[in-house]
Coordinates of C-alpha atoms in Angstrom, one line a residue:
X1 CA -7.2 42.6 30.1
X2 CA -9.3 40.2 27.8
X3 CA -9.4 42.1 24.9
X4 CA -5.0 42.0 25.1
X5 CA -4.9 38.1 26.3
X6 CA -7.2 36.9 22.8
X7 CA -4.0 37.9 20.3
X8 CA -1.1 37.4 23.1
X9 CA -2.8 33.7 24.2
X10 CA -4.1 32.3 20.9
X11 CA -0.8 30.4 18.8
X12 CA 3.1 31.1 19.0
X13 CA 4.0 32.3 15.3
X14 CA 6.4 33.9 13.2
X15 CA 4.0 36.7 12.8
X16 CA 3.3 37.3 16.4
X17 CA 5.2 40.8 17.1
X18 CA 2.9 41.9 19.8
X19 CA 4.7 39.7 22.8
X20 CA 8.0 39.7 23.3
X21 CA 9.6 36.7 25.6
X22 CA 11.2 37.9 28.5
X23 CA 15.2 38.1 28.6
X24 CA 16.9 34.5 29.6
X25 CA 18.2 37.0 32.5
X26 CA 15.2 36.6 34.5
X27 CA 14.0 33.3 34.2
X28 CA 14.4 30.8 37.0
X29 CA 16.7 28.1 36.4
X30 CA 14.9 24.7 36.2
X31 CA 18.1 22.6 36.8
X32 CA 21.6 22.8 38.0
X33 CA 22.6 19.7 37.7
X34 CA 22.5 18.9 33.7
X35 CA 23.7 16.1 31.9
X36 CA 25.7 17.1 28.4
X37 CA 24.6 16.2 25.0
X38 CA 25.6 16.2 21.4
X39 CA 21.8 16.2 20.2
X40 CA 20.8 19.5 19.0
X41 CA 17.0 19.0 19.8
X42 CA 17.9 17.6 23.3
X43 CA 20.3 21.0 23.7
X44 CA 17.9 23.2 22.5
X45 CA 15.2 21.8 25.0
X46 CA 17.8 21.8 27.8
X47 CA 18.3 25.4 27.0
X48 CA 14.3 26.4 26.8
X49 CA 14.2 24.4 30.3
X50 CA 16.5 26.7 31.8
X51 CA 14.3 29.6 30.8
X52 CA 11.1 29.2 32.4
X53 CA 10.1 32.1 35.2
X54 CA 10.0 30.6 38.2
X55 CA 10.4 27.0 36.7
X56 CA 7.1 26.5 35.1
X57 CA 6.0 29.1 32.8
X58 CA 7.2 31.6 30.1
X59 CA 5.7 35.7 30.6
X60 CA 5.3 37.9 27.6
X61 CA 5.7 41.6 27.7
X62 CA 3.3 44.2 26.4
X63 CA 3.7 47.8 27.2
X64 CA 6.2 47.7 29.8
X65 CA 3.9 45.0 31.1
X66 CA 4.6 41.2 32.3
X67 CA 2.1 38.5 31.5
X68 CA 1.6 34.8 31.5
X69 CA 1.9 33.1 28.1
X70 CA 0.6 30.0 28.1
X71 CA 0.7 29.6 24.3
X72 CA 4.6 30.0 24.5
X73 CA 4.5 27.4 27.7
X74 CA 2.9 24.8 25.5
X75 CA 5.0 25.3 23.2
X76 CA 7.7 24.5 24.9
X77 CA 5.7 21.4 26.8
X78 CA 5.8 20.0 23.0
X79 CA 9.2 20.9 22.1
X80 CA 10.3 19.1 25.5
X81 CA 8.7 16.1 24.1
X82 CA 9.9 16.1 20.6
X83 CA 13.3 16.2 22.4
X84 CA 13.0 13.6 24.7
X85 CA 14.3 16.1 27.6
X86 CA 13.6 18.0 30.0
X87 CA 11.1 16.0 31.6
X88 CA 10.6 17.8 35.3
X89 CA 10.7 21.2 33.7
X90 CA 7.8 20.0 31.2
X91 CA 6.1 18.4 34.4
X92 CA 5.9 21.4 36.6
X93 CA 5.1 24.0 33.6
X94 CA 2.0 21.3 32.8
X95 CA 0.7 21.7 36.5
X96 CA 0.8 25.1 35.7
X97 CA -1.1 25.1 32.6
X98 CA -3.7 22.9 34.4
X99 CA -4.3 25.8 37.0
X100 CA -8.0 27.1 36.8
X101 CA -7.0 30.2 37.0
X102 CA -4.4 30.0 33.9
X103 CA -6.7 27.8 31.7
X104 CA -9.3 30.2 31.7
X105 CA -7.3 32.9 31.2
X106 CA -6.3 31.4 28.2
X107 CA -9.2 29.4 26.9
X108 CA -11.5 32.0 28.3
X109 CA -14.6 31.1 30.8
X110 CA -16.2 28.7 28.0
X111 CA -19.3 30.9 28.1
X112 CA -19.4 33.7 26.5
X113 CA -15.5 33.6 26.0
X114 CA -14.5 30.0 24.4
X115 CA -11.5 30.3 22.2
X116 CA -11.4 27.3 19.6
X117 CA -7.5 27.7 18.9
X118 CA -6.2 27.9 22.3
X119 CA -8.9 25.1 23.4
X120 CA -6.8 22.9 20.5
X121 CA -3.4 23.6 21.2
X122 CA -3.9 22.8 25.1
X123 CA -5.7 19.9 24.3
X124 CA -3.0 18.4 22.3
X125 CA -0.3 19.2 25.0
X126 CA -2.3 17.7 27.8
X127 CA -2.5 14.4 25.2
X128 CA 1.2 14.2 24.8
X129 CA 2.0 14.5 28.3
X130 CA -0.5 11.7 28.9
X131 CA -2.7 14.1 31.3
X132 CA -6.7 13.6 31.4
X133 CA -7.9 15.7 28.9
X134 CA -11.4 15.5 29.8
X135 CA -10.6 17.0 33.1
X136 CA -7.6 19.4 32.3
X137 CA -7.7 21.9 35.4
X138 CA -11.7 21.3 35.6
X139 CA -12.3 21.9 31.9
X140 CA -13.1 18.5 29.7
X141 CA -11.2 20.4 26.7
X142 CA -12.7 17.5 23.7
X143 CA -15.9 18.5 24.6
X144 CA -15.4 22.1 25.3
X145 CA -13.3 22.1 21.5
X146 CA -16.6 19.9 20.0
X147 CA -18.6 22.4 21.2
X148 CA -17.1 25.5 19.0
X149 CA -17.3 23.5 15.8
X150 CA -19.5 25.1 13.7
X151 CA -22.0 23.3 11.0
X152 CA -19.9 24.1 8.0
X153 CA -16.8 22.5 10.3
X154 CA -15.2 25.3 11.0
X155 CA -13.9 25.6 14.6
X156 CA -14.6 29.2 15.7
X157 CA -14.3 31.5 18.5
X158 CA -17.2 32.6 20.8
X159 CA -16.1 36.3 22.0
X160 CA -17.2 39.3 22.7
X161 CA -13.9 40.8 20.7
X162 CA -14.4 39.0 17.3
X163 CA -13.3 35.4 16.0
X164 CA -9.6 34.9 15.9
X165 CA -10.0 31.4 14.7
X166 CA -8.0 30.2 11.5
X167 CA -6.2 27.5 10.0
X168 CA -3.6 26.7 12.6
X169 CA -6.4 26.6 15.3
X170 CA -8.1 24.0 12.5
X171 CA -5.4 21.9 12.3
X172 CA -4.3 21.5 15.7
X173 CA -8.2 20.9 16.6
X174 CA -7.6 17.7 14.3
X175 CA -4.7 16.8 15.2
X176 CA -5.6 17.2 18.8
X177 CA -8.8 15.3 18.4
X178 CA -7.9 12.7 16.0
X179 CA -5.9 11.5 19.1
X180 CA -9.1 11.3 21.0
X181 CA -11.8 9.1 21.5
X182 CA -14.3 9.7 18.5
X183 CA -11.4 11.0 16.3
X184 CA -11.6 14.4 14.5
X185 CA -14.9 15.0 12.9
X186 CA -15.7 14.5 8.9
X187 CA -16.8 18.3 8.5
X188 CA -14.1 19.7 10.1
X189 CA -11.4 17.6 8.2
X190 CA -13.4 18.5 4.6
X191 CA -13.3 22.1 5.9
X192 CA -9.6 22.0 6.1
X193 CA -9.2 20.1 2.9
X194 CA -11.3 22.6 1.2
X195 CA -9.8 25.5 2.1
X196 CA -6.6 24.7 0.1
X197 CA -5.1 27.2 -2.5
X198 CA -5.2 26.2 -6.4
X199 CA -1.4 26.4 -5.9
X200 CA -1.6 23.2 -3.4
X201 CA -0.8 25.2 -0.4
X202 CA -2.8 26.7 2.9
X203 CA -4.0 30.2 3.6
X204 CA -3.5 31.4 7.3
X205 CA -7.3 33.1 7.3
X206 CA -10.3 31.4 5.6
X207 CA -12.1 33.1 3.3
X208 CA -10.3 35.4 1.8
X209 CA -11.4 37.2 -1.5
X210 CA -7.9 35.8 -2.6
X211 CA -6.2 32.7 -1.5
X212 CA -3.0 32.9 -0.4
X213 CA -0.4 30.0 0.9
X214 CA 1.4 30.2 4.3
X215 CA 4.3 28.2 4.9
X216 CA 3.2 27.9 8.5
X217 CA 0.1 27.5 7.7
X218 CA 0.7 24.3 5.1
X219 CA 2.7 22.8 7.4
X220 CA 0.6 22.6 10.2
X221 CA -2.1 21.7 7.7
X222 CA 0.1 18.8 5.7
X223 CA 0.2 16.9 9.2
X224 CA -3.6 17.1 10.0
X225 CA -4.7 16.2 7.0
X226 CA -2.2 13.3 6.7
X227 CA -3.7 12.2 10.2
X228 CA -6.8 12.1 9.4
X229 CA -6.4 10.3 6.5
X230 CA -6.5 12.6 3.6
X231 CA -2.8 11.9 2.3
X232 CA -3.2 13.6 -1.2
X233 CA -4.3 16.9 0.3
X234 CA -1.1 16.4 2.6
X235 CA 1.0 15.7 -0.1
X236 CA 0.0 18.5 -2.5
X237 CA 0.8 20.8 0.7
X238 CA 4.3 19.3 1.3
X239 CA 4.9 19.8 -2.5
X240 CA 4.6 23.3 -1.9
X241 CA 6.3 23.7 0.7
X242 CA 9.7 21.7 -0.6
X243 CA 9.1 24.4 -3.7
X244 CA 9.2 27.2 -1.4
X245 CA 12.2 26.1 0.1
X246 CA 14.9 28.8 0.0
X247 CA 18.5 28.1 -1.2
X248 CA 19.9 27.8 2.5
X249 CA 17.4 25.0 3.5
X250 CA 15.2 27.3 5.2
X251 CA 12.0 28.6 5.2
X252 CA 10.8 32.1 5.1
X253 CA 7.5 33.7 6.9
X254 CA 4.6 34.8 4.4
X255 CA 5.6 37.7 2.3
X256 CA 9.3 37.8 3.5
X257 CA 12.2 36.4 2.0
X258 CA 14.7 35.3 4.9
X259 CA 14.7 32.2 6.3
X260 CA 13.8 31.8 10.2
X261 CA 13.5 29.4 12.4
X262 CA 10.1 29.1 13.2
X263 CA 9.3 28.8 9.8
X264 CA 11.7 26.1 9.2
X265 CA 11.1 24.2 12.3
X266 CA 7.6 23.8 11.6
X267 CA 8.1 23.2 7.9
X268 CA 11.0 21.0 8.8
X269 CA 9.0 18.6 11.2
X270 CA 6.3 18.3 8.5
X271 CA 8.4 17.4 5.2
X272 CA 10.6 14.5 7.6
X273 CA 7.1 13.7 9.2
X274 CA 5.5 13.1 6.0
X275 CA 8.6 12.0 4.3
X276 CA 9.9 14.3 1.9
X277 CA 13.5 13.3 3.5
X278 CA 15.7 15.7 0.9
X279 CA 13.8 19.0 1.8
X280 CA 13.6 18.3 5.5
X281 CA 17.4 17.4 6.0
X282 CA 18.4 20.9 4.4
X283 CA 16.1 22.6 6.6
X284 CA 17.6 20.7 9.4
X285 CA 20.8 21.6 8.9
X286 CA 19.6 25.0 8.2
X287 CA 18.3 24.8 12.1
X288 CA 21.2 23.4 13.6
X289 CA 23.8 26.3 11.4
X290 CA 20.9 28.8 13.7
X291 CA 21.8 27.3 16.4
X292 CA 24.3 28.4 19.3
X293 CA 27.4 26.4 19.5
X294 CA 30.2 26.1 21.7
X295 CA 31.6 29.3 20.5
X296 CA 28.7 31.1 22.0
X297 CA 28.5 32.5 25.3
X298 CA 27.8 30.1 27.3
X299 CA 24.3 31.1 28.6
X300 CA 22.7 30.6 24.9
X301 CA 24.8 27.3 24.5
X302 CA 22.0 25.4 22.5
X303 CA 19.3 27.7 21.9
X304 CA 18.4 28.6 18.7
X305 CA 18.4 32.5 16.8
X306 CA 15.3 33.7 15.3
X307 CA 17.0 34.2 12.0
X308 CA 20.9 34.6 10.5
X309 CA 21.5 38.3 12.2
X310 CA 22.1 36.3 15.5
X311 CA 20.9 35.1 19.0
X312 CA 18.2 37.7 20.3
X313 CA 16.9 37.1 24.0
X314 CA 13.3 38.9 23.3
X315 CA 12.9 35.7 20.5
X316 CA 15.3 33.2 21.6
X317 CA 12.4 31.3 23.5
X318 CA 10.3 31.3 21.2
X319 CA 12.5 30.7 18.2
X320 CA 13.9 27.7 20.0
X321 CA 10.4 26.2 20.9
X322 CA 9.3 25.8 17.4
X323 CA 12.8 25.4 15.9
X324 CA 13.1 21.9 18.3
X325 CA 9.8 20.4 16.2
X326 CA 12.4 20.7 13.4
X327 CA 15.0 19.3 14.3
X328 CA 13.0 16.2 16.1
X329 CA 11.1 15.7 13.2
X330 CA 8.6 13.8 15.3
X331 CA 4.6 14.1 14.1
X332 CA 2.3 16.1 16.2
X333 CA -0.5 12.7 15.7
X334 CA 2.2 10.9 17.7
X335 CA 4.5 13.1 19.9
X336 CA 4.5 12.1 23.4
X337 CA 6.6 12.5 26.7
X338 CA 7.0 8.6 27.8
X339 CA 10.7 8.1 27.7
X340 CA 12.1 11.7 28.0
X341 CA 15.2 12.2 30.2
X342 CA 14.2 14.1 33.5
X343 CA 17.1 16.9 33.3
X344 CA 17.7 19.3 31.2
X345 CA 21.2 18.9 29.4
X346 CA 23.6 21.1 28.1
X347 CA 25.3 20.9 24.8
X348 CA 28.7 18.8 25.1
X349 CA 31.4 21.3 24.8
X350 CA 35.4 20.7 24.7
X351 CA 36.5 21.5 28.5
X352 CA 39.3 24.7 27.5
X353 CA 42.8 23.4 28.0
X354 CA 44.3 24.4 31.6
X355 CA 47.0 26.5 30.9

């Protein structure tokens, strides 16, 4: 199914309707045994933990149909890491990443299939769980990224079914190889830098008759260009987000109004990343009011709801995943598993008075 796999497999975000996360009902459990917590980033990754099929991996549906989805399973690698939890479950789901089988399915063959966004994101998860990334289940993902960087710095898809590539792909190319030997390269950072709105913030797609900011978008692109040095293009970006910032603290997906927590968890980790400490509190507490407390049933205890209207299993995963970068607030340049707590807690609740 390649031509399906390039839009289900390429980034997790807000806009991505096609795949639906299967219900928490049947995912394995990845631990029984949990230790509690007050932390809502560590609750949320406990929760996330507890969702993976089988222990190591997230599935998608399409059609009635059940696949892999490794772009939600990184996800959640990088939101165990923000978290400092979850360490086995974000352990086993990395072995399964670094399958052959599953990183060609989701990088494609590196042929005539070689997807530059995908290539980026992997590479980055495989950093900040300290893996080798120049042999990340037989592929040497720097060079394999290098290689789909184009002369005008653009990294771009090779595929029979069309170039996908855009500016999250970008940014998490420079992120993910500004950790790297060599660094991220000069044309590719000036690409990014060049492709910013008059208005100071991002567009989603490059070269667009008319340029238009993304929240996700400038987020993602306020931390690249901040690693790699170019702090007043970062700045102008956070500036635009903070202004964008609804009246509840969150943040709203391009050309909507309501705040969600995608939006705001990426937004959020980028305003406390690059210290804009007033518009990233609000939209941490605007995560953690999205978050299920100890009123909740106890099964979502800690995950997060896609928006206000309530916790939604076909979302939740993915929802929480990006909502966890938020309420971490740690950088992408630096995130990194050493340290993380092996379980997966649970959010500390009052035990119910016997009666």
């Amino acid at each position: 199914m390649p031509a399906l796999r390039r839009p289900l497999g390429l980034l997790a975000i807000p806009a991505l309707a096609l795949a639906t996360a299967l219900p928490a009902a049947t995912a394995a459990h990845a631990d029984t045994t949990s230790s509690r917590t007050v932390r809502p980033d560590a609750a949320a990754g406990g929760w996330l933990a507890r969702q993976l099929v089988d222990g190591d991996h997230f599935e998608s549906v399409f059609n009635g149909t059940a696949y892999p989805d490794q772009g939600l399973t990184v996800d959640a690698v990088l939101a165990f890491a923000a978290s400092h939890s979850s360490d086995e479950a974000a352990a086993k789901a990395t072995a399964w990443l670094a399958k052959p089988e599953i990183v060609s399915g989701y990088l494609g063959d590196g042929t005539t299939e070689a997807y530059a966004g995908a290539t980026a994101k992997l590479l980055l998860a495989a950093e900040v769980r300290g893996a080798d990334p120049a042999s990340f289940g037989g592929v040497d993902l720097p060079a394999r990224l290098r290689s789909l960087q184009t002369a005008e710095g653009r990294f771009s898809d090779r595929s029979q079914w069309g170039d996908y590539s855009n500016a999250f792909g970008q940014s998490l190319a420079l992120i993910a190889l500004h950790r790297s030997p060599g660094g991220a390269p000069a044309a590719a950072v000036d690409f990014l830098a060049n492709s910013q709105c008059a208005d100071g913030g991002y567009p989603v797609s490059f070269g667009q008759p008319t340029c238009t900011s993304d929240p996700d978008a400038t987020a993602l692109a306020a931390q690249a260009l901040a690693a790699t040095g170019r702090t007043a293009k970062a700045d102008a970006g956070l500036t635009w987000l903070a202004a964008h910032q609804n009246a509840d603290g969150g943040f709203a997906a391009a050309g909507a109004t309501t705040s969600n927590a995608n939006t705001t968890g990426l937004a959020t980790e980028a305003l406390l990343a690059g210290g804009r400490l007033g518009a990233g509190l609000k939209g941490w507490s605007r995560l953690v009011k999205f978050q299920q407390g100890c009123s909740a049933d106890p099964a979502v205890r800690g995950a997060v709801a896609y928006d206000a209207t309530g916790f939604n299993a076909g979302n939740g995963a993915r929802a929480t995943a990006q909502a966890v970068l938020g309420l971490a607030g740690a950088p992408l340049a630096t995130l990194s598993a050493a340290g993380a707590r092996p379980d997966a807690p649970t959010l500390a609740c009052p035990t119910p008075a016997a009666r």
